[in-house]
């Protein structure tokens, strides 16, 4: 079975802190994605990566950056956390040429 | 502008009945459409994929239809069970990339 893991289920940070969210997949997937999910807004794509060191902006990249140094790991970075970044963050991965995305359990981030 | 619309109101049905969820879209030309299930506090889980040249797809008690003229997909769960209670998300994809565009989801509650 495909497994996508995220470093934390719950995280509390202070405004202005640098925050790292890590995602690891064990199925050698080429593509990895970061979404945030908010009530009434649904799932919104922040960034995705289709190869090591490659990244593409999604719909809401402002205030975020990403890093993909190894194929299995995709990190989301909040350079200076703000309260409007309080959300559920979901990582997903997929094979090239296959459309199904496999999601991790999510990280619920609270920025105070 | 592009829109994916799912019923925002929760769908309540009695156990044993067929649940039908709707996904409508505008200003998209999707190559395929997917349905995911999401339980509270968890990541979405893939259920079914249907391509633009397919009218209907089935998997056990699940059935998906895709009408590119109406720009609509219907998702049916027959003989529904309380364990089917969850939020169901539709997602559209194109051949030009691997990112998905998600609807906001419809909550389904199946009561005994």
PDB file of C-alpha atoms in Angstrom:
ATOM      1  CA  UNK A   1       0.000   0.000   0.000  1.00  0.00           C
ATOM      2  CA  UNK A   2       1.091   3.526  -0.739  1.00  0.00           C
ATOM      3  CA  UNK A   3       2.049   5.410   2.342  1.00  0.00           C
ATOM      4  CA  UNK A   4       2.307   9.172   2.628  1.00  0.00           C
ATOM      5  CA  UNK A   5       3.380  10.433   6.006  1.00  0.00           C
ATOM      6  CA  UNK A   6       3.493  13.943   7.395  1.00  0.00           C
ATOM      7  CA  UNK A   7       5.836  14.983  10.164  1.00  0.00           C
ATOM      8  CA  UNK A   8       3.203  16.248  12.586  1.00  0.00           C
ATOM      9  CA  UNK A   9      -0.534  15.832  13.061  1.00  0.00           C
ATOM     10  CA  UNK A  10      -0.855  19.001  15.130  1.00  0.00           C
ATOM     11  CA  UNK A  11       1.421  22.017  15.344  1.00  0.00           C
ATOM     12  CA  UNK A  12       1.175  25.291  17.255  1.00  0.00           C
ATOM     13  CA  UNK A  13       3.461  28.159  16.249  1.00  0.00           C
ATOM     14  CA  UNK A  14       3.817  31.846  16.965  1.00  0.00           C
ATOM     15  CA  UNK A  15       3.411  34.632  14.434  1.00  0.00           C
ATOM     16  CA  UNK A  16       6.700  35.307  12.685  1.00  0.00           C
ATOM     17  CA  UNK A  17       8.185  31.861  13.295  1.00  0.00           C
ATOM     18  CA  UNK A  18       9.639  29.838  10.436  1.00  0.00           C
ATOM     19  CA  UNK A  19       7.675  26.621  10.059  1.00  0.00           C
ATOM     20  CA  UNK A  20       8.676  23.435   8.280  1.00  0.00           C
ATOM     21  CA  UNK A  21       6.123  20.822   7.281  1.00  0.00           C
ATOM     22  CA  UNK A  22       7.594  17.588   5.997  1.00  0.00           C
ATOM     23  CA  UNK A  23       6.034  14.967   3.777  1.00  0.00           C
ATOM     24  CA  UNK A  24       7.493  11.584   2.868  1.00  0.00           C
ATOM     25  CA  UNK A  25       6.145   8.991   0.448  1.00  0.00           C
ATOM     26  CA  UNK A  26       7.392   5.446   0.071  1.00  0.00           C
ATOM     27  CA  UNK A  27       6.197   4.543  -3.431  1.00  0.00           C
ATOM     28  CA  UNK A  28       8.798   6.262  -5.614  1.00  0.00           C
ATOM     29  CA  UNK A  29       6.206   8.732  -6.905  1.00  0.00           C
ATOM     30  CA  UNK A  30       7.473  11.485  -9.187  1.00  0.00           C
ATOM     31  CA  UNK A  31       4.820  14.041  -8.282  1.00  0.00           C
ATOM     32  CA  UNK A  32       4.190  15.562  -4.894  1.00  0.00           C
ATOM     33  CA  UNK A  33       1.717  18.230  -3.848  1.00  0.00           C
ATOM     34  CA  UNK A  34       0.937  20.536  -0.953  1.00  0.00           C
ATOM     35  CA  UNK A  35      -2.622  21.695  -0.331  1.00  0.00           C
ATOM     36  CA  UNK A  36      -4.327  23.628   2.401  1.00  0.00           C
ATOM     37  CA  UNK A  37      -7.916  22.967   3.355  1.00  0.00           C
ATOM     38  CA  UNK A  38     -10.162  25.509   5.017  1.00  0.00           C
ATOM     39  CA  UNK A  39     -13.874  25.352   5.835  1.00  0.00           C
ATOM     40  CA  UNK A  40     -15.929  26.755   2.992  1.00  0.00           C
ATOM     41  CA  UNK A  41     -12.905  27.025   0.695  1.00  0.00           C
ATOM     42  CA  UNK A  42     -12.099  23.402   0.080  1.00  0.00           C
ATOM     43  CA  UNK A  43      -8.714  22.069  -0.990  1.00  0.00           C
ATOM     44  CA  UNK A  44      -6.413  24.629  -2.571  1.00  0.00           C
ATOM     45  CA  UNK A  45      -3.108  23.809  -4.191  1.00  0.00           C
ATOM     46  CA  UNK A  46      -0.106  25.667  -2.791  1.00  0.00           C
ATOM     47  CA  UNK A  47       2.807  24.097  -4.696  1.00  0.00           C
ATOM     48  CA  UNK A  48       3.624  20.903  -6.512  1.00  0.00           C
ATOM     49  CA  UNK A  49       6.759  19.180  -7.710  1.00  0.00           C
ATOM     50  CA  UNK A  50       7.126  16.768 -10.630  1.00  0.00           C
ATOM     51  CA  UNK A  51      10.766  15.897 -10.041  1.00  0.00           C
ATOM     52  CA  UNK A  52      13.603  16.391  -7.608  1.00  0.00           C
ATOM     53  CA  UNK A  53      14.496  20.082  -7.309  1.00  0.00           C
ATOM     54  CA  UNK A  54      11.579  21.025  -9.587  1.00  0.00           C
ATOM     55  CA  UNK A  55       8.611  22.983  -8.325  1.00  0.00           C
ATOM     56  CA  UNK A  56       5.571  24.734  -9.711  1.00  0.00           C
ATOM     57  CA  UNK A  57       3.332  27.297  -8.051  1.00  0.00           C
ATOM     58  CA  UNK A  58      -0.228  26.325  -7.406  1.00  0.00           C
ATOM     59  CA  UNK A  59      -3.175  28.610  -6.815  1.00  0.00           C
ATOM     60  CA  UNK A  60      -2.045  30.158  -3.514  1.00  0.00           C
ATOM     61  CA  UNK A  61       1.774  30.127  -3.241  1.00  0.00           C
ATOM     62  CA  UNK A  62       2.127  33.497  -1.482  1.00  0.00           C
ATOM     63  CA  UNK A  63       3.778  33.203   1.910  1.00  0.00           C
ATOM     64  CA  UNK A  64       5.037  29.673   1.227  1.00  0.00           C
ATOM     65  CA  UNK A  65       8.065  28.026  -0.302  1.00  0.00           C
ATOM     66  CA  UNK A  66       8.928  24.382  -0.927  1.00  0.00           C
ATOM     67  CA  UNK A  67      11.939  22.159  -1.149  1.00  0.00           C
ATOM     68  CA  UNK A  68      12.436  18.814  -2.839  1.00  0.00           C
ATOM     69  CA  UNK A  69      15.990  17.606  -2.440  1.00  0.00           C
ATOM     70  CA  UNK A  70      15.121  13.902  -2.520  1.00  0.00           C
ATOM     71  CA  UNK A  71      12.440  12.134  -4.515  1.00  0.00           C
ATOM     72  CA  UNK A  72      10.594  10.823  -1.492  1.00  0.00           C
ATOM     73  CA  UNK A  73      10.507  14.037   0.516  1.00  0.00           C
ATOM     74  CA  UNK A  74       8.676  17.316  -0.117  1.00  0.00           C
ATOM     75  CA  UNK A  75       8.853  20.114   2.430  1.00  0.00           C
ATOM     76  CA  UNK A  76       6.571  23.096   2.812  1.00  0.00           C
ATOM     77  CA  UNK A  77       8.104  26.153   4.441  1.00  0.00           C
ATOM     78  CA  UNK A  78       6.303  29.096   5.972  1.00  0.00           C
ATOM     79  CA  UNK A  79       9.046  31.718   6.085  1.00  0.00           C
ATOM     80  CA  UNK A  80       7.247  33.908   8.621  1.00  0.00           C
ATOM     81  CA  UNK A  81       4.060  32.353   9.885  1.00  0.00           C
ATOM     82  CA  UNK A  82       0.957  34.508  10.073  1.00  0.00           C
ATOM     83  CA  UNK A  83      -2.413  33.874  11.686  1.00  0.00           C
ATOM     84  CA  UNK A  84      -4.100  33.552   8.270  1.00  0.00           C
ATOM     85  CA  UNK A  85      -1.954  30.495   7.644  1.00  0.00           C
ATOM     86  CA  UNK A  86      -3.798  28.605  10.367  1.00  0.00           C
ATOM     87  CA  UNK A  87      -5.199  25.682   8.420  1.00  0.00           C
ATOM     88  CA  UNK A  88      -5.121  21.968   7.675  1.00  0.00           C
ATOM     89  CA  UNK A  89      -2.182  21.167   5.404  1.00  0.00           C
ATOM     90  CA  UNK A  90      -2.358  18.075   3.233  1.00  0.00           C
ATOM     91  CA  UNK A  91       0.432  16.472   1.261  1.00  0.00           C
ATOM     92  CA  UNK A  92      -0.224  14.135  -1.678  1.00  0.00           C
ATOM     93  CA  UNK A  93       1.804  12.176  -4.200  1.00  0.00           C
ATOM     94  CA  UNK A  94       1.192  10.446  -7.528  1.00  0.00           C
ATOM     95  CA  UNK A  95       2.974   8.540 -10.270  1.00  0.00           C
ATOM     96  CA  UNK A  96       3.738  10.262 -13.532  1.00  0.00           C
ATOM     97  CA  UNK A  97       1.075   9.399 -16.097  1.00  0.00           C
ATOM     98  CA  UNK A  98      -1.285   8.252 -13.372  1.00  0.00           C
ATOM     99  CA  UNK A  99      -3.842  10.612 -12.102  1.00  0.00           C
ATOM    100  CA  UNK A 100      -4.701   9.233  -8.685  1.00  0.00           C
ATOM    101  CA  UNK A 101      -3.318  11.202  -5.782  1.00  0.00           C
ATOM    102  CA  UNK A 102      -2.495   9.591  -2.441  1.00  0.00           C
ATOM    103  CA  UNK A 103      -2.879  11.847   0.544  1.00  0.00           C
ATOM    104  CA  UNK A 104      -1.177  11.981   3.885  1.00  0.00           C
ATOM    105  CA  UNK A 105      -3.138  12.321   7.142  1.00  0.00           C
ATOM    106  CA  UNK A 106      -2.737  16.102   7.272  1.00  0.00           C
ATOM    107  CA  UNK A 107      -1.123  18.572   9.658  1.00  0.00           C
ATOM    108  CA  UNK A 108      -3.398  20.887  11.556  1.00  0.00           C
ATOM    109  CA  UNK A 109      -1.405  24.085  12.056  1.00  0.00           C
ATOM    110  CA  UNK A 110      -2.425  26.796  14.493  1.00  0.00           C
ATOM    111  CA  UNK A 111      -0.561  30.110  14.306  1.00  0.00           C
ATOM    112  CA  UNK A 112      -1.033  32.294  17.367  1.00  0.00           C
TER     113      UNK A 112
ATOM    114  CA  UNK B   1     -13.973  32.057 -14.191  1.00  0.00           C
ATOM    115  CA  UNK B   2     -13.519  28.359 -13.518  1.00  0.00           C
ATOM    116  CA  UNK B   3     -15.864  26.801 -10.998  1.00  0.00           C
ATOM    117  CA  UNK B   4     -16.467  23.370  -9.547  1.00  0.00           C
ATOM    118  CA  UNK B   5     -19.700  23.172  -7.629  1.00  0.00           C
ATOM    119  CA  UNK B   6     -20.839  20.517  -5.231  1.00  0.00           C
ATOM    120  CA  UNK B   7     -23.890  20.733  -2.996  1.00  0.00           C
ATOM    121  CA  UNK B   8     -22.821  22.742   0.008  1.00  0.00           C
ATOM    122  CA  UNK B   9     -25.695  21.447   2.077  1.00  0.00           C
ATOM    123  CA  UNK B  10     -25.270  18.100   3.748  1.00  0.00           C
ATOM    124  CA  UNK B  11     -27.141  15.168   2.286  1.00  0.00           C
ATOM    125  CA  UNK B  12     -29.030  13.098   4.853  1.00  0.00           C
ATOM    126  CA  UNK B  13     -30.403   9.734   3.785  1.00  0.00           C
ATOM    127  CA  UNK B  14     -31.663   6.590   5.375  1.00  0.00           C
ATOM    128  CA  UNK B  15     -29.643   3.407   5.429  1.00  0.00           C
ATOM    129  CA  UNK B  16     -30.347   1.196   2.437  1.00  0.00           C
ATOM    130  CA  UNK B  17     -31.286   4.050   0.106  1.00  0.00           C
ATOM    131  CA  UNK B  18     -29.201   5.300  -2.813  1.00  0.00           C
ATOM    132  CA  UNK B  19     -27.203   8.475  -2.215  1.00  0.00           C
ATOM    133  CA  UNK B  20     -26.624  10.704  -5.240  1.00  0.00           C
ATOM    134  CA  UNK B  21     -24.059  13.490  -5.123  1.00  0.00           C
ATOM    135  CA  UNK B  22     -23.576  16.074  -7.846  1.00  0.00           C
ATOM    136  CA  UNK B  23     -20.514  17.777  -9.246  1.00  0.00           C
ATOM    137  CA  UNK B  24     -21.011  20.576 -11.777  1.00  0.00           C
ATOM    138  CA  UNK B  25     -18.253  22.533 -13.441  1.00  0.00           C
ATOM    139  CA  UNK B  26     -17.920  25.600 -15.666  1.00  0.00           C
ATOM    140  CA  UNK B  27     -15.093  26.834 -17.864  1.00  0.00           C
ATOM    141  CA  UNK B  28     -13.193  23.572 -17.636  1.00  0.00           C
ATOM    142  CA  UNK B  29     -12.418  20.965 -20.241  1.00  0.00           C
ATOM    143  CA  UNK B  30     -11.424  18.090 -18.000  1.00  0.00           C
ATOM    144  CA  UNK B  31      -9.776  15.012 -19.409  1.00  0.00           C
ATOM    145  CA  UNK B  32     -10.958  13.055 -16.379  1.00  0.00           C
ATOM    146  CA  UNK B  33     -12.832  13.442 -13.144  1.00  0.00           C
ATOM    147  CA  UNK B  34     -12.153  11.754  -9.828  1.00  0.00           C
ATOM    148  CA  UNK B  35     -14.121  11.213  -6.640  1.00  0.00           C
ATOM    149  CA  UNK B  36     -12.501  11.094  -3.220  1.00  0.00           C
ATOM    150  CA  UNK B  37     -13.835  10.332   0.228  1.00  0.00           C
ATOM    151  CA  UNK B  38     -12.664  12.310   3.258  1.00  0.00           C
ATOM    152  CA  UNK B  39     -13.346  11.443   6.872  1.00  0.00           C
ATOM    153  CA  UNK B  40     -13.061  14.131   9.574  1.00  0.00           C
ATOM    154  CA  UNK B  41      -9.448  14.977  10.418  1.00  0.00           C
ATOM    155  CA  UNK B  42      -8.037  12.735   7.677  1.00  0.00           C
ATOM    156  CA  UNK B  43      -6.723  13.092   4.148  1.00  0.00           C
ATOM    157  CA  UNK B  44      -8.914  12.315   1.124  1.00  0.00           C
ATOM    158  CA  UNK B  45      -8.945   8.762  -0.200  1.00  0.00           C
ATOM    159  CA  UNK B  46      -9.348   8.021  -3.909  1.00  0.00           C
ATOM    160  CA  UNK B  47     -12.516   6.174  -4.918  1.00  0.00           C
ATOM    161  CA  UNK B  48     -13.100   6.317  -8.672  1.00  0.00           C
ATOM    162  CA  UNK B  49     -11.814   7.931 -11.851  1.00  0.00           C
ATOM    163  CA  UNK B  50     -13.823   8.453 -15.024  1.00  0.00           C
ATOM    164  CA  UNK B  51     -12.420   9.767 -18.283  1.00  0.00           C
ATOM    165  CA  UNK B  52     -14.040  12.202 -20.698  1.00  0.00           C
ATOM    166  CA  UNK B  53     -14.826   9.478 -23.204  1.00  0.00           C
ATOM    167  CA  UNK B  54     -16.541   7.285 -20.595  1.00  0.00           C
ATOM    168  CA  UNK B  55     -20.159   7.675 -19.621  1.00  0.00           C
ATOM    169  CA  UNK B  56     -20.274   5.488 -16.544  1.00  0.00           C
ATOM    170  CA  UNK B  57     -17.964   3.645 -14.169  1.00  0.00           C
ATOM    171  CA  UNK B  58     -18.816   1.204 -11.397  1.00  0.00           C
ATOM    172  CA  UNK B  59     -17.008  -0.211  -8.414  1.00  0.00           C
ATOM    173  CA  UNK B  60     -18.925  -2.383  -5.994  1.00  0.00           C
ATOM    174  CA  UNK B  61     -21.731  -0.162  -4.604  1.00  0.00           C
ATOM    175  CA  UNK B  62     -20.350   2.971  -6.253  1.00  0.00           C
ATOM    176  CA  UNK B  63     -21.304   4.349  -9.638  1.00  0.00           C
ATOM    177  CA  UNK B  64     -20.068   7.502 -11.358  1.00  0.00           C
ATOM    178  CA  UNK B  65     -21.458   9.126 -14.480  1.00  0.00           C
ATOM    179  CA  UNK B  66     -19.826  11.849 -16.516  1.00  0.00           C
ATOM    180  CA  UNK B  67     -21.736  14.057 -18.936  1.00  0.00           C
ATOM    181  CA  UNK B  68     -19.386  16.470 -20.705  1.00  0.00           C
ATOM    182  CA  UNK B  69     -22.319  18.150 -22.469  1.00  0.00           C
ATOM    183  CA  UNK B  70     -24.062  18.965 -19.209  1.00  0.00           C
ATOM    184  CA  UNK B  71     -20.667  19.484 -17.543  1.00  0.00           C
ATOM    185  CA  UNK B  72     -21.750  17.294 -14.702  1.00  0.00           C
ATOM    186  CA  UNK B  73     -20.800  14.165 -12.823  1.00  0.00           C
ATOM    187  CA  UNK B  74     -23.115  12.187 -10.578  1.00  0.00           C
ATOM    188  CA  UNK B  75     -21.794   9.923  -7.837  1.00  0.00           C
ATOM    189  CA  UNK B  76     -24.110   7.217  -6.560  1.00  0.00           C
ATOM    190  CA  UNK B  77     -23.773   4.978  -3.521  1.00  0.00           C
ATOM    191  CA  UNK B  78     -26.333   2.185  -3.586  1.00  0.00           C
ATOM    192  CA  UNK B  79     -27.549   0.359  -0.476  1.00  0.00           C
ATOM    193  CA  UNK B  80     -25.942   3.068   1.640  1.00  0.00           C
ATOM    194  CA  UNK B  81     -24.653   2.274   5.114  1.00  0.00           C
ATOM    195  CA  UNK B  82     -23.842   4.468   8.120  1.00  0.00           C
ATOM    196  CA  UNK B  83     -20.160   3.720   7.420  1.00  0.00           C
ATOM    197  CA  UNK B  84     -20.563   5.634   4.134  1.00  0.00           C
ATOM    198  CA  UNK B  85     -21.030   8.852   6.112  1.00  0.00           C
ATOM    199  CA  UNK B  86     -18.207  11.179   5.091  1.00  0.00           C
ATOM    200  CA  UNK B  87     -17.445  14.147   2.866  1.00  0.00           C
ATOM    201  CA  UNK B  88     -17.117  13.360  -0.831  1.00  0.00           C
ATOM    202  CA  UNK B  89     -14.941  15.494  -3.083  1.00  0.00           C
ATOM    203  CA  UNK B  90     -14.898  15.650  -6.842  1.00  0.00           C
ATOM    204  CA  UNK B  91     -11.712  16.655  -8.625  1.00  0.00           C
ATOM    205  CA  UNK B  92     -11.041  17.571 -12.239  1.00  0.00           C
ATOM    206  CA  UNK B  93      -7.837  16.962 -14.119  1.00  0.00           C
ATOM    207  CA  UNK B  94      -6.496  17.810 -17.556  1.00  0.00           C
ATOM    208  CA  UNK B  95      -3.953  16.207 -19.847  1.00  0.00           C
ATOM    209  CA  UNK B  96      -1.689  19.244 -19.575  1.00  0.00           C
ATOM    210  CA  UNK B  97      -0.611  18.600 -16.016  1.00  0.00           C
ATOM    211  CA  UNK B  98      -0.938  16.469 -12.935  1.00  0.00           C
ATOM    212  CA  UNK B  99      -2.511  18.960 -10.565  1.00  0.00           C
ATOM    213  CA  UNK B 100      -6.156  18.426  -9.672  1.00  0.00           C
ATOM    214  CA  UNK B 101      -8.817  21.041  -9.083  1.00  0.00           C
ATOM    215  CA  UNK B 102     -11.090  20.055  -6.221  1.00  0.00           C
ATOM    216  CA  UNK B 103     -14.660  20.935  -5.418  1.00  0.00           C
ATOM    217  CA  UNK B 104     -15.481  21.913  -1.858  1.00  0.00           C
ATOM    218  CA  UNK B 105     -17.146  18.595  -1.119  1.00  0.00           C
ATOM    219  CA  UNK B 106     -20.549  17.395  -0.021  1.00  0.00           C
ATOM    220  CA  UNK B 107     -21.140  15.908   3.403  1.00  0.00           C
ATOM    221  CA  UNK B 108     -23.171  12.703   3.427  1.00  0.00           C
ATOM    222  CA  UNK B 109     -24.867  11.395   6.547  1.00  0.00           C
ATOM    223  CA  UNK B 110     -26.453   7.956   6.436  1.00  0.00           C
ATOM    224  CA  UNK B 111     -28.715   7.241   9.368  1.00  0.00           C
ATOM    225  CA  UNK B 112     -29.821   3.775  10.527  1.00  0.00           C
TER     226      UNK B 112
END
